[in-house]
Structures are given as structure tokens and as C-alpha cells.
Amino acid sequence: GGVDHVLASGKDVNIFVVNTEVYSNTGGQSSKATPTGSVAKFAAAGKRTSKKDLGMMAMSYGYVYVAKVCMGADKNQLMKAITEAEAYKGPSLIIAYAPCINHGINMGKSQEEAKKAVEAGYWPLYRYNPDLAKEGKNPFTLDSKPATIPYREFIMGEVRYASLLAQFPEVADKLFDRAEHEAKDKYEYYKKLNDMQ
């Protein structure tokens, strides 16, 4: 809500969100104050929480520069997004994927884990620059390629998914299949946006 309020103001401000997918707006908690043990219980029980798509919400204004980035996957795309956001006269929002220790990630290998998130199609990379629309160009650029590693290979590297599979395999299979299908659909949607004239 706070980010949305700032974007709606239209002021020339740069916002950088580091998304660990643990807090209420992006992950499985009911609130930021929920203890980590409760988050694990949500995962083990197969609680489905639809995440808000902060990037799409920001793009809906039409005047906000938006980028989804991942340093471990593509440093050049990250630097391009930061440079474009800084040059943009208006609000900008960069959302960066950041693996979290609460998901059982070895923080010494966080860059490798982040790269896998992109390669599996879990975390798509894109940039949306309203200035391009003013020039009659497509403001949306999809920087991700189609998935190159299995989706499930990536998600099974995180405890929240592995514990769900261990305790409730049938629930896990259904949720994993649906999540993989949704990731593919989202990529196709982004591809259509990218190919628009």
C-alpha cells in the first residue's frame, strides 16, 4: 500500500524492492509479524496464497518506469534498468529477486540460486519504460528467455516446497503443476506484450 501511494503521487522517485518472497505482499505470511515457524506450517499444509503482481500494478498507471531484475541472472539487464530508472523523469520501481535464508538457501550460493529462478521461468526479467510509448515505440521489453531448466528442479531447492512434498505429496504435485503452468502462461503473456507494436 505504501509503495502504491508513492507511485500514485507521480513524483520523480526511484524505489528499489528486494523481494525475498517471505513477507505478506509477496510471500506466504499472513502479516510481517508472523513468526517463521508459522510460515513453515503454511508451506507444510499447502496453503495457497495468491501473490500480488507489484510490477503489473505499477505498470497499470502508465507513467511508472518498472523493471523486474535479478543480479545473479543478468547483471547487464540490472544495470540497464537502474540507468533507465534514474534517467526517467517520474516514479520508477525496480523489483529484484533475492533468495532468502528462511527458504533453506545457502547464502554463499545465493547468486546461483537467483540465476536458477530466472532459468526455470520462476522469476521473469522485464523493463517497462513509458518514455518509449511517447516515441511511438513499445514500452515493454521482455529480457527473459524461455525456461532452460525444469521448473520443479528450481522449486525443490527451497525448503518450503520440499517440506510440502514430503508431508503432502498429492497436494504438492497439484500445486507444483499449477504453479509451473501459471509461470508458462505468464511468460507467454509477457512475450505478447513484448511483441506488440
JSON list of C-alpha atoms in Angstrom, two decimals:
[
{"chain": "A", "resi": 1, "resn": "GLY", "atom": "CA", "xyz": [0.00, 0.00, 0.00]},
{"chain": "A", "resi": 2, "resn": "GLY", "atom": "CA", "xyz": [2.78, 2.46, 0.87]},
{"chain": "A", "resi": 3, "resn": "VAL", "atom": "CA", "xyz": [4.63, 1.82, -2.40]},
{"chain": "A", "resi": 4, "resn": "ASP", "atom": "CA", "xyz": [1.40, 2.19, -4.37]},
{"chain": "A", "resi": 5, "resn": "HIS", "atom": "CA", "xyz": [0.66, 5.51, -2.64]},
{"chain": "A", "resi": 6, "resn": "VAL", "atom": "CA", "xyz": [4.11, 6.88, -3.57]},
{"chain": "A", "resi": 7, "resn": "LEU", "atom": "CA", "xyz": [3.78, 5.72, -7.20]},
{"chain": "A", "resi": 8, "resn": "ALA", "atom": "CA", "xyz": [0.31, 7.26, -7.46]},
{"chain": "A", "resi": 9, "resn": "SER", "atom": "CA", "xyz": [1.76, 10.64, -6.43]},
{"chain": "A", "resi": 10, "resn": "GLY", "atom": "CA", "xyz": [3.63, 10.77, -9.75]},
{"chain": "A", "resi": 11, "resn": "LYS", "atom": "CA", "xyz": [6.73, 12.24, -8.09]},
{"chain": "A", "resi": 12, "resn": "ASP", "atom": "CA", "xyz": [10.21, 11.67, -9.51]},
{"chain": "A", "resi": 13, "resn": "VAL", "atom": "CA", "xyz": [11.33, 8.98, -7.07]},
{"chain": "A", "resi": 14, "resn": "ASN", "atom": "CA", "xyz": [13.26, 5.73, -7.51]},
{"chain": "A", "resi": 15, "resn": "ILE", "atom": "CA", "xyz": [12.05, 2.72, -5.49]},
{"chain": "A", "resi": 16, "resn": "PHE", "atom": "CA", "xyz": [14.09, -0.49, -5.28]},
{"chain": "A", "resi": 17, "resn": "VAL", "atom": "CA", "xyz": [12.28, -3.51, -3.80]},
{"chain": "A", "resi": 18, "resn": "VAL", "atom": "CA", "xyz": [14.34, -6.51, -2.72]},
{"chain": "A", "resi": 19, "resn": "ASN", "atom": "CA", "xyz": [11.84, -9.37, -2.94]},
{"chain": "A", "resi": 20, "resn": "THR", "atom": "CA", "xyz": [12.66, -12.36, -0.73]},
{"chain": "A", "resi": 21, "resn": "GLU", "atom": "CA", "xyz": [9.11, -13.73, -1.10]},
{"chain": "A", "resi": 22, "resn": "VAL", "atom": "CA", "xyz": [8.74, -14.09, 2.66]},
{"chain": "A", "resi": 23, "resn": "TYR", "atom": "CA", "xyz": [6.57, -11.11, 3.60]},
{"chain": "A", "resi": 24, "resn": "SER", "atom": "CA", "xyz": [2.83, -10.63, 3.27]},
{"chain": "A", "resi": 25, "resn": "ASN", "atom": "CA", "xyz": [2.77, -8.75, -0.04]},
{"chain": "A", "resi": 26, "resn": "THR", "atom": "CA", "xyz": [4.95, -11.20, -1.92]},
{"chain": "A", "resi": 27, "resn": "GLY", "atom": "CA", "xyz": [5.09, -14.47, 0.01]},
{"chain": "A", "resi": 28, "resn": "GLY", "atom": "CA", "xyz": [3.14, -16.83, 2.25]},
{"chain": "A", "resi": 29, "resn": "GLN", "atom": "CA", "xyz": [2.83, -14.98, 5.53]},
{"chain": "A", "resi": 30, "resn": "SER", "atom": "CA", "xyz": [-0.41, -13.52, 6.78]},
{"chain": "A", "resi": 31, "resn": "SER", "atom": "CA", "xyz": [1.50, -10.50, 8.06]},
{"chain": "A", "resi": 32, "resn": "LYS", "atom": "CA", "xyz": [5.07, -9.31, 8.52]},
{"chain": "A", "resi": 33, "resn": "ALA", "atom": "CA", "xyz": [4.81, -10.12, 12.23]},
{"chain": "A", "resi": 34, "resn": "THR", "atom": "CA", "xyz": [4.01, -13.80, 11.68]},
{"chain": "A", "resi": 35, "resn": "PRO", "atom": "CA", "xyz": [6.78, -15.98, 13.17]},
{"chain": "A", "resi": 36, "resn": "THR", "atom": "CA", "xyz": [8.93, -18.04, 10.78]},
{"chain": "A", "resi": 37, "resn": "GLY", "atom": "CA", "xyz": [7.54, -21.26, 12.33]},
{"chain": "A", "resi": 38, "resn": "SER", "atom": "CA", "xyz": [4.07, -20.30, 11.14]},
{"chain": "A", "resi": 39, "resn": "VAL", "atom": "CA", "xyz": [5.37, -19.69, 7.64]},
{"chain": "A", "resi": 40, "resn": "ALA", "atom": "CA", "xyz": [6.73, -23.26, 7.63]},
{"chain": "A", "resi": 41, "resn": "LYS", "atom": "CA", "xyz": [3.31, -24.52, 8.76]},
{"chain": "A", "resi": 42, "resn": "PHE", "atom": "CA", "xyz": [1.67, -22.71, 5.83]},
{"chain": "A", "resi": 43, "resn": "ALA", "atom": "CA", "xyz": [4.06, -24.46, 3.45]},
{"chain": "A", "resi": 44, "resn": "ALA", "atom": "CA", "xyz": [3.60, -27.87, 5.06]},
{"chain": "A", "resi": 45, "resn": "ALA", "atom": "CA", "xyz": [-0.18, -27.61, 4.85]},
{"chain": "A", "resi": 46, "resn": "GLY", "atom": "CA", "xyz": [-0.13, -26.47, 1.22]},
{"chain": "A", "resi": 47, "resn": "LYS", "atom": "CA", "xyz": [-1.68, -23.08, 1.95]},
{"chain": "A", "resi": 48, "resn": "ARG", "atom": "CA", "xyz": [-2.26, -21.33, -1.36]},
{"chain": "A", "resi": 49, "resn": "THR", "atom": "CA", "xyz": [-1.76, -17.58, -1.20]},
{"chain": "A", "resi": 50, "resn": "SER", "atom": "CA", "xyz": [-2.10, -15.66, -4.42]},
{"chain": "A", "resi": 51, "resn": "LYS", "atom": "CA", "xyz": [0.68, -13.12, -4.70]},
{"chain": "A", "resi": 52, "resn": "LYS", "atom": "CA", "xyz": [0.08, -9.58, -5.82]},
{"chain": "A", "resi": 53, "resn": "ASP", "atom": "CA", "xyz": [1.93, -8.70, -9.00]},
{"chain": "A", "resi": 54, "resn": "LEU", "atom": "CA", "xyz": [3.51, -5.45, -7.92]},
{"chain": "A", "resi": 55, "resn": "GLY", "atom": "CA", "xyz": [5.10, -4.85, -11.32]},
{"chain": "A", "resi": 56, "resn": "MET", "atom": "CA", "xyz": [1.81, -5.17, -13.21]},
{"chain": "A", "resi": 57, "resn": "MET", "atom": "CA", "xyz": [0.05, -2.96, -10.66]},
{"chain": "A", "resi": 58, "resn": "ALA", "atom": "CA", "xyz": [2.67, -0.26, -11.17]},
{"chain": "A", "resi": 59, "resn": "MET", "atom": "CA", "xyz": [2.54, -0.56, -14.98]},
{"chain": "A", "resi": 60, "resn": "SER", "atom": "CA", "xyz": [-1.22, -0.04, -14.90]},
{"chain": "A", "resi": 61, "resn": "TYR", "atom": "CA", "xyz": [-0.61, 3.64, -14.09]},
{"chain": "A", "resi": 62, "resn": "GLY", "atom": "CA", "xyz": [1.03, 4.09, -17.48]},
{"chain": "A", "resi": 63, "resn": "TYR", "atom": "CA", "xyz": [3.55, 6.63, -16.17]},
{"chain": "A", "resi": 64, "resn": "VAL", "atom": "CA", "xyz": [5.71, 4.48, -13.86]},
{"chain": "A", "resi": 65, "resn": "TYR", "atom": "CA", "xyz": [9.01, 3.01, -15.03]},
{"chain": "A", "resi": 66, "resn": "VAL", "atom": "CA", "xyz": [9.00, -0.66, -13.92]},
{"chain": "A", "resi": 67, "resn": "ALA", "atom": "CA", "xyz": [11.63, -3.39, -14.09]},
{"chain": "A", "resi": 68, "resn": "LYS", "atom": "CA", "xyz": [11.96, -6.91, -12.72]},
{"chain": "A", "resi": 69, "resn": "VAL", "atom": "CA", "xyz": [15.63, -7.79, -12.27]},
{"chain": "A", "resi": 70, "resn": "CYS", "atom": "CA", "xyz": [17.88, -10.46, -10.82]},
{"chain": "A", "resi": 71, "resn": "MET", "atom": "CA", "xyz": [21.55, -9.70, -10.26]},
{"chain": "A", "resi": 72, "resn": "GLY", "atom": "CA", "xyz": [22.58, -13.35, -10.23]},
{"chain": "A", "resi": 73, "resn": "ALA", "atom": "CA", "xyz": [20.94, -13.94, -13.60]},
{"chain": "A", "resi": 74, "resn": "ASP", "atom": "CA", "xyz": [21.78, -10.87, -15.67]},
{"chain": "A", "resi": 75, "resn": "LYS", "atom": "CA", "xyz": [23.92, -8.05, -14.28]},
{"chain": "A", "resi": 76, "resn": "ASN", "atom": "CA", "xyz": [23.76, -6.15, -17.59]},
{"chain": "A", "resi": 77, "resn": "GLN", "atom": "CA", "xyz": [19.95, -6.12, -17.52]},
{"chain": "A", "resi": 78, "resn": "LEU", "atom": "CA", "xyz": [20.08, -4.93, -13.90]},
{"chain": "A", "resi": 79, "resn": "MET", "atom": "CA", "xyz": [22.45, -2.06, -14.75]},
{"chain": "A", "resi": 80, "resn": "LYS", "atom": "CA", "xyz": [20.36, -1.12, -17.80]},
{"chain": "A", "resi": 81, "resn": "ALA", "atom": "CA", "xyz": [17.22, -0.99, -15.60]},
{"chain": "A", "resi": 82, "resn": "ILE", "atom": "CA", "xyz": [18.93, 1.13, -12.94]},
{"chain": "A", "resi": 83, "resn": "THR", "atom": "CA", "xyz": [20.31, 3.53, -15.58]},
{"chain": "A", "resi": 84, "resn": "GLU", "atom": "CA", "xyz": [16.91, 3.85, -17.29]},
{"chain": "A", "resi": 85, "resn": "ALA", "atom": "CA", "xyz": [15.09, 4.32, -13.97]},
{"chain": "A", "resi": 86, "resn": "GLU", "atom": "CA", "xyz": [17.50, 7.04, -12.89]},
{"chain": "A", "resi": 87, "resn": "ALA", "atom": "CA", "xyz": [17.11, 8.87, -16.22]},
{"chain": "A", "resi": 88, "resn": "TYR", "atom": "CA", "xyz": [13.31, 8.57, -16.17]},
{"chain": "A", "resi": 89, "resn": "LYS", "atom": "CA", "xyz": [11.50, 11.76, -15.07]},
{"chain": "A", "resi": 90, "resn": "GLY", "atom": "CA", "xyz": [8.80, 10.29, -12.89]},
{"chain": "A", "resi": 91, "resn": "PRO", "atom": "CA", "xyz": [8.33, 7.41, -10.44]},
{"chain": "A", "resi": 92, "resn": "SER", "atom": "CA", "xyz": [10.31, 4.25, -11.04]},
{"chain": "A", "resi": 93, "resn": "LEU", "atom": "CA", "xyz": [10.06, 0.82, -9.44]},
{"chain": "A", "resi": 94, "resn": "ILE", "atom": "CA", "xyz": [12.69, -1.89, -9.69]},
{"chain": "A", "resi": 95, "resn": "ILE", "atom": "CA", "xyz": [11.80, -5.27, -8.18]},
{"chain": "A", "resi": 96, "resn": "ALA", "atom": "CA", "xyz": [14.80, -7.52, -7.56]},
{"chain": "A", "resi": 97, "resn": "TYR", "atom": "CA", "xyz": [14.66, -11.23, -6.75]},
{"chain": "A", "resi": 98, "resn": "ALA", "atom": "CA", "xyz": [16.62, -12.12, -3.61]},
{"chain": "A", "resi": 99, "resn": "PRO", "atom": "CA", "xyz": [16.86, -15.69, -2.30]},
{"chain": "A", "resi": 100, "resn": "CYS", "atom": "CA", "xyz": [16.12, -15.92, 1.42]},
{"chain": "A", "resi": 101, "resn": "ILE", "atom": "CA", "xyz": [17.88, -17.92, 4.13]},
{"chain": "A", "resi": 102, "resn": "ASN", "atom": "CA", "xyz": [14.40, -18.78, 5.51]},
{"chain": "A", "resi": 103, "resn": "HIS", "atom": "CA", "xyz": [13.84, -20.90, 2.40]},
{"chain": "A", "resi": 104, "resn": "GLY", "atom": "CA", "xyz": [16.90, -23.02, 3.22]},
{"chain": "A", "resi": 105, "resn": "ILE", "atom": "CA", "xyz": [19.14, -21.22, 0.74]},
{"chain": "A", "resi": 106, "resn": "ASN", "atom": "CA", "xyz": [22.87, -21.32, 1.37]},
{"chain": "A", "resi": 107, "resn": "MET", "atom": "CA", "xyz": [23.58, -17.60, 1.23]},
{"chain": "A", "resi": 108, "resn": "GLY", "atom": "CA", "xyz": [27.05, -18.30, -0.15]},
{"chain": "A", "resi": 109, "resn": "LYS", "atom": "CA", "xyz": [25.27, -19.65, -3.23]},
{"chain": "A", "resi": 110, "resn": "SER", "atom": "CA", "xyz": [22.52, -17.03, -3.43]},
{"chain": "A", "resi": 111, "resn": "GLN", "atom": "CA", "xyz": [23.63, -15.72, -6.83]},
{"chain": "A", "resi": 112, "resn": "GLU", "atom": "CA", "xyz": [23.48, -19.25, -8.30]},
{"chain": "A", "resi": 113, "resn": "GLU", "atom": "CA", "xyz": [20.03, -19.74, -6.77]},
{"chain": "A", "resi": 114, "resn": "ALA", "atom": "CA", "xyz": [18.83, -16.42, -8.19]},
{"chain": "A", "resi": 115, "resn": "LYS", "atom": "CA", "xyz": [20.07, -17.41, -11.65]},
{"chain": "A", "resi": 116, "resn": "LYS", "atom": "CA", "xyz": [18.14, -20.70, -11.40]},
{"chain": "A", "resi": 117, "resn": "ALA", "atom": "CA", "xyz": [14.95, -18.76, -10.56]},
{"chain": "A", "resi": 118, "resn": "VAL", "atom": "CA", "xyz": [15.22, -16.96, -13.90]},
{"chain": "A", "resi": 119, "resn": "GLU", "atom": "CA", "xyz": [16.33, -20.02, -15.90]},
{"chain": "A", "resi": 120, "resn": "ALA", "atom": "CA", "xyz": [13.34, -22.01, -14.60]},
{"chain": "A", "resi": 121, "resn": "GLY", "atom": "CA", "xyz": [10.85, -19.27, -15.52]},
{"chain": "A", "resi": 122, "resn": "TYR", "atom": "CA", "xyz": [10.04, -18.63, -11.87]},
{"chain": "A", "resi": 123, "resn": "TRP", "atom": "CA", "xyz": [11.28, -15.02, -11.98]},
{"chain": "A", "resi": 124, "resn": "PRO", "atom": "CA", "xyz": [10.89, -13.32, -15.39]},
{"chain": "A", "resi": 125, "resn": "LEU", "atom": "CA", "xyz": [13.02, -10.30, -16.25]},
{"chain": "A", "resi": 126, "resn": "TYR", "atom": "CA", "xyz": [11.50, -7.29, -18.00]},
{"chain": "A", "resi": 127, "resn": "ARG", "atom": "CA", "xyz": [11.57, -3.49, -18.30]},
{"chain": "A", "resi": 128, "resn": "TYR", "atom": "CA", "xyz": [8.68, -1.10, -18.90]},
{"chain": "A", "resi": 129, "resn": "ASN", "atom": "CA", "xyz": [9.63, 2.42, -19.96]},
{"chain": "A", "resi": 130, "resn": "PRO", "atom": "CA", "xyz": [6.74, 4.87, -20.55]},
{"chain": "A", "resi": 131, "resn": "ASP", "atom": "CA", "xyz": [9.11, 7.25, -22.42]},
{"chain": "A", "resi": 132, "resn": "LEU", "atom": "CA", "xyz": [9.24, 4.72, -25.28]},
{"chain": "A", "resi": 133, "resn": "ALA", "atom": "CA", "xyz": [5.44, 4.91, -25.66]},
{"chain": "A", "resi": 134, "resn": "LYS", "atom": "CA", "xyz": [5.74, 8.69, -26.09]},
{"chain": "A", "resi": 135, "resn": "GLU", "atom": "CA", "xyz": [8.08, 7.98, -29.02]},
{"chain": "A", "resi": 136, "resn": "GLY", "atom": "CA", "xyz": [5.55, 5.57, -30.57]},
{"chain": "A", "resi": 137, "resn": "LYS", "atom": "CA", "xyz": [7.59, 2.53, -29.52]},
{"chain": "A", "resi": 138, "resn": "ASN", "atom": "CA", "xyz": [6.63, -0.47, -27.43]},
{"chain": "A", "resi": 139, "resn": "PRO", "atom": "CA", "xyz": [7.33, 0.46, -23.78]},
{"chain": "A", "resi": 140, "resn": "PHE", "atom": "CA", "xyz": [7.63, -3.21, -22.68]},
{"chain": "A", "resi": 141, "resn": "THR", "atom": "CA", "xyz": [10.83, -5.24, -23.12]},
{"chain": "A", "resi": 142, "resn": "LEU", "atom": "CA", "xyz": [10.96, -8.90, -22.08]},
{"chain": "A", "resi": 143, "resn": "ASP", "atom": "CA", "xyz": [14.56, -9.65, -21.12]},
{"chain": "A", "resi": 144, "resn": "SER", "atom": "CA", "xyz": [13.98, -13.30, -20.15]},
{"chain": "A", "resi": 145, "resn": "LYS", "atom": "CA", "xyz": [14.33, -16.25, -22.48]},
{"chain": "A", "resi": 146, "resn": "PRO", "atom": "CA", "xyz": [12.10, -19.35, -22.32]},
{"chain": "A", "resi": 147, "resn": "ALA", "atom": "CA", "xyz": [12.86, -21.66, -19.38]},
{"chain": "A", "resi": 148, "resn": "THR", "atom": "CA", "xyz": [16.05, -23.69, -19.79]},
{"chain": "A", "resi": 149, "resn": "ILE", "atom": "CA", "xyz": [15.85, -25.79, -16.62]},
{"chain": "A", "resi": 150, "resn": "PRO", "atom": "CA", "xyz": [12.84, -27.68, -15.21]},
{"chain": "A", "resi": 151, "resn": "TYR", "atom": "CA", "xyz": [10.61, -25.55, -13.02]},
{"chain": "A", "resi": 152, "resn": "ARG", "atom": "CA", "xyz": [10.37, -28.25, -10.38]},
{"chain": "A", "resi": 153, "resn": "GLU", "atom": "CA", "xyz": [14.16, -28.56, -10.21]},
{"chain": "A", "resi": 154, "resn": "PHE", "atom": "CA", "xyz": [14.30, -24.96, -9.04]},
{"chain": "A", "resi": 155, "resn": "ILE", "atom": "CA", "xyz": [11.45, -25.04, -6.53]},
{"chain": "A", "resi": 156, "resn": "MET", "atom": "CA", "xyz": [12.65, -28.29, -4.92]},
{"chain": "A", "resi": 157, "resn": "GLY", "atom": "CA", "xyz": [15.79, -26.45, -3.85]},
{"chain": "A", "resi": 158, "resn": "GLU", "atom": "CA", "xyz": [13.71, -24.49, -1.32]},
{"chain": "A", "resi": 159, "resn": "VAL", "atom": "CA", "xyz": [12.52, -25.98, 1.98]},
{"chain": "A", "resi": 160, "resn": "ARG", "atom": "CA", "xyz": [9.02, -24.55, 1.67]},
{"chain": "A", "resi": 161, "resn": "TYR", "atom": "CA", "xyz": [8.40, -26.74, -1.38]},
{"chain": "A", "resi": 162, "resn": "ALA", "atom": "CA", "xyz": [10.44, -29.76, -0.30]},
{"chain": "A", "resi": 163, "resn": "SER", "atom": "CA", "xyz": [8.61, -29.99, 3.06]},
{"chain": "A", "resi": 164, "resn": "LEU", "atom": "CA", "xyz": [5.23, -29.74, 1.36]},
{"chain": "A", "resi": 165, "resn": "LEU", "atom": "CA", "xyz": [6.17, -32.60, -0.97]},
{"chain": "A", "resi": 166, "resn": "ALA", "atom": "CA", "xyz": [7.45, -34.71, 1.92]},
{"chain": "A", "resi": 167, "resn": "GLN", "atom": "CA", "xyz": [4.31, -34.27, 4.04]},
{"chain": "A", "resi": 168, "resn": "PHE", "atom": "CA", "xyz": [1.55, -33.90, 1.45]},
{"chain": "A", "resi": 169, "resn": "PRO", "atom": "CA", "xyz": [2.77, -35.32, -1.89]},
{"chain": "A", "resi": 170, "resn": "GLU", "atom": "CA", "xyz": [-0.62, -35.23, -3.66]},
{"chain": "A", "resi": 171, "resn": "VAL", "atom": "CA", "xyz": [-1.29, -31.63, -2.64]},
{"chain": "A", "resi": 172, "resn": "ALA", "atom": "CA", "xyz": [2.27, -30.70, -3.61]},
{"chain": "A", "resi": 173, "resn": "ASP", "atom": "CA", "xyz": [2.01, -32.30, -7.06]},
{"chain": "A", "resi": 174, "resn": "LYS", "atom": "CA", "xyz": [-1.19, -30.40, -7.85]},
{"chain": "A", "resi": 175, "resn": "LEU", "atom": "CA", "xyz": [0.20, -27.10, -6.61]},
{"chain": "A", "resi": 176, "resn": "PHE", "atom": "CA", "xyz": [3.54, -27.57, -8.37]},
{"chain": "A", "resi": 177, "resn": "ASP", "atom": "CA", "xyz": [1.84, -28.43, -11.66]},
{"chain": "A", "resi": 178, "resn": "ARG", "atom": "CA", "xyz": [-0.45, -25.41, -11.37]},
{"chain": "A", "resi": 179, "resn": "ALA", "atom": "CA", "xyz": [2.46, -23.11, -10.46]},
{"chain": "A", "resi": 180, "resn": "GLU", "atom": "CA", "xyz": [4.51, -24.35, -13.43]},
{"chain": "A", "resi": 181, "resn": "HIS", "atom": "CA", "xyz": [1.54, -23.87, -15.76]},
{"chain": "A", "resi": 182, "resn": "GLU", "atom": "CA", "xyz": [0.96, -20.34, -14.40]},
{"chain": "A", "resi": 183, "resn": "ALA", "atom": "CA", "xyz": [4.66, -19.49, -14.90]},
{"chain": "A", "resi": 184, "resn": "LYS", "atom": "CA", "xyz": [4.47, -20.61, -18.54]},
{"chain": "A", "resi": 185, "resn": "ASP", "atom": "CA", "xyz": [1.25, -18.64, -19.09]},
{"chain": "A", "resi": 186, "resn": "LYS", "atom": "CA", "xyz": [2.84, -15.54, -17.55]},
{"chain": "A", "resi": 187, "resn": "TYR", "atom": "CA", "xyz": [5.87, -15.87, -19.84]},
{"chain": "A", "resi": 188, "resn": "GLU", "atom": "CA", "xyz": [3.58, -16.13, -22.88]},
{"chain": "A", "resi": 189, "resn": "TYR", "atom": "CA", "xyz": [1.67, -13.06, -21.69]},
{"chain": "A", "resi": 190, "resn": "TYR", "atom": "CA", "xyz": [4.92, -11.10, -21.31]},
{"chain": "A", "resi": 191, "resn": "LYS", "atom": "CA", "xyz": [6.02, -12.31, -24.74]},
{"chain": "A", "resi": 192, "resn": "LYS", "atom": "CA", "xyz": [2.81, -10.92, -26.26]},
{"chain": "A", "resi": 193, "resn": "LEU", "atom": "CA", "xyz": [3.42, -7.59, -24.53]},
{"chain": "A", "resi": 194, "resn": "ASN", "atom": "CA", "xyz": [6.97, -7.61, -25.88]},
{"chain": "A", "resi": 195, "resn": "ASP", "atom": "CA", "xyz": [5.83, -8.31, -29.45]},
{"chain": "A", "resi": 196, "resn": "MET", "atom": "CA", "xyz": [3.15, -5.59, -29.55]},
{"chain": "A", "resi": 197, "resn": "GLN", "atom": "CA", "xyz": [3.70, -2.67, -31.90]}
]
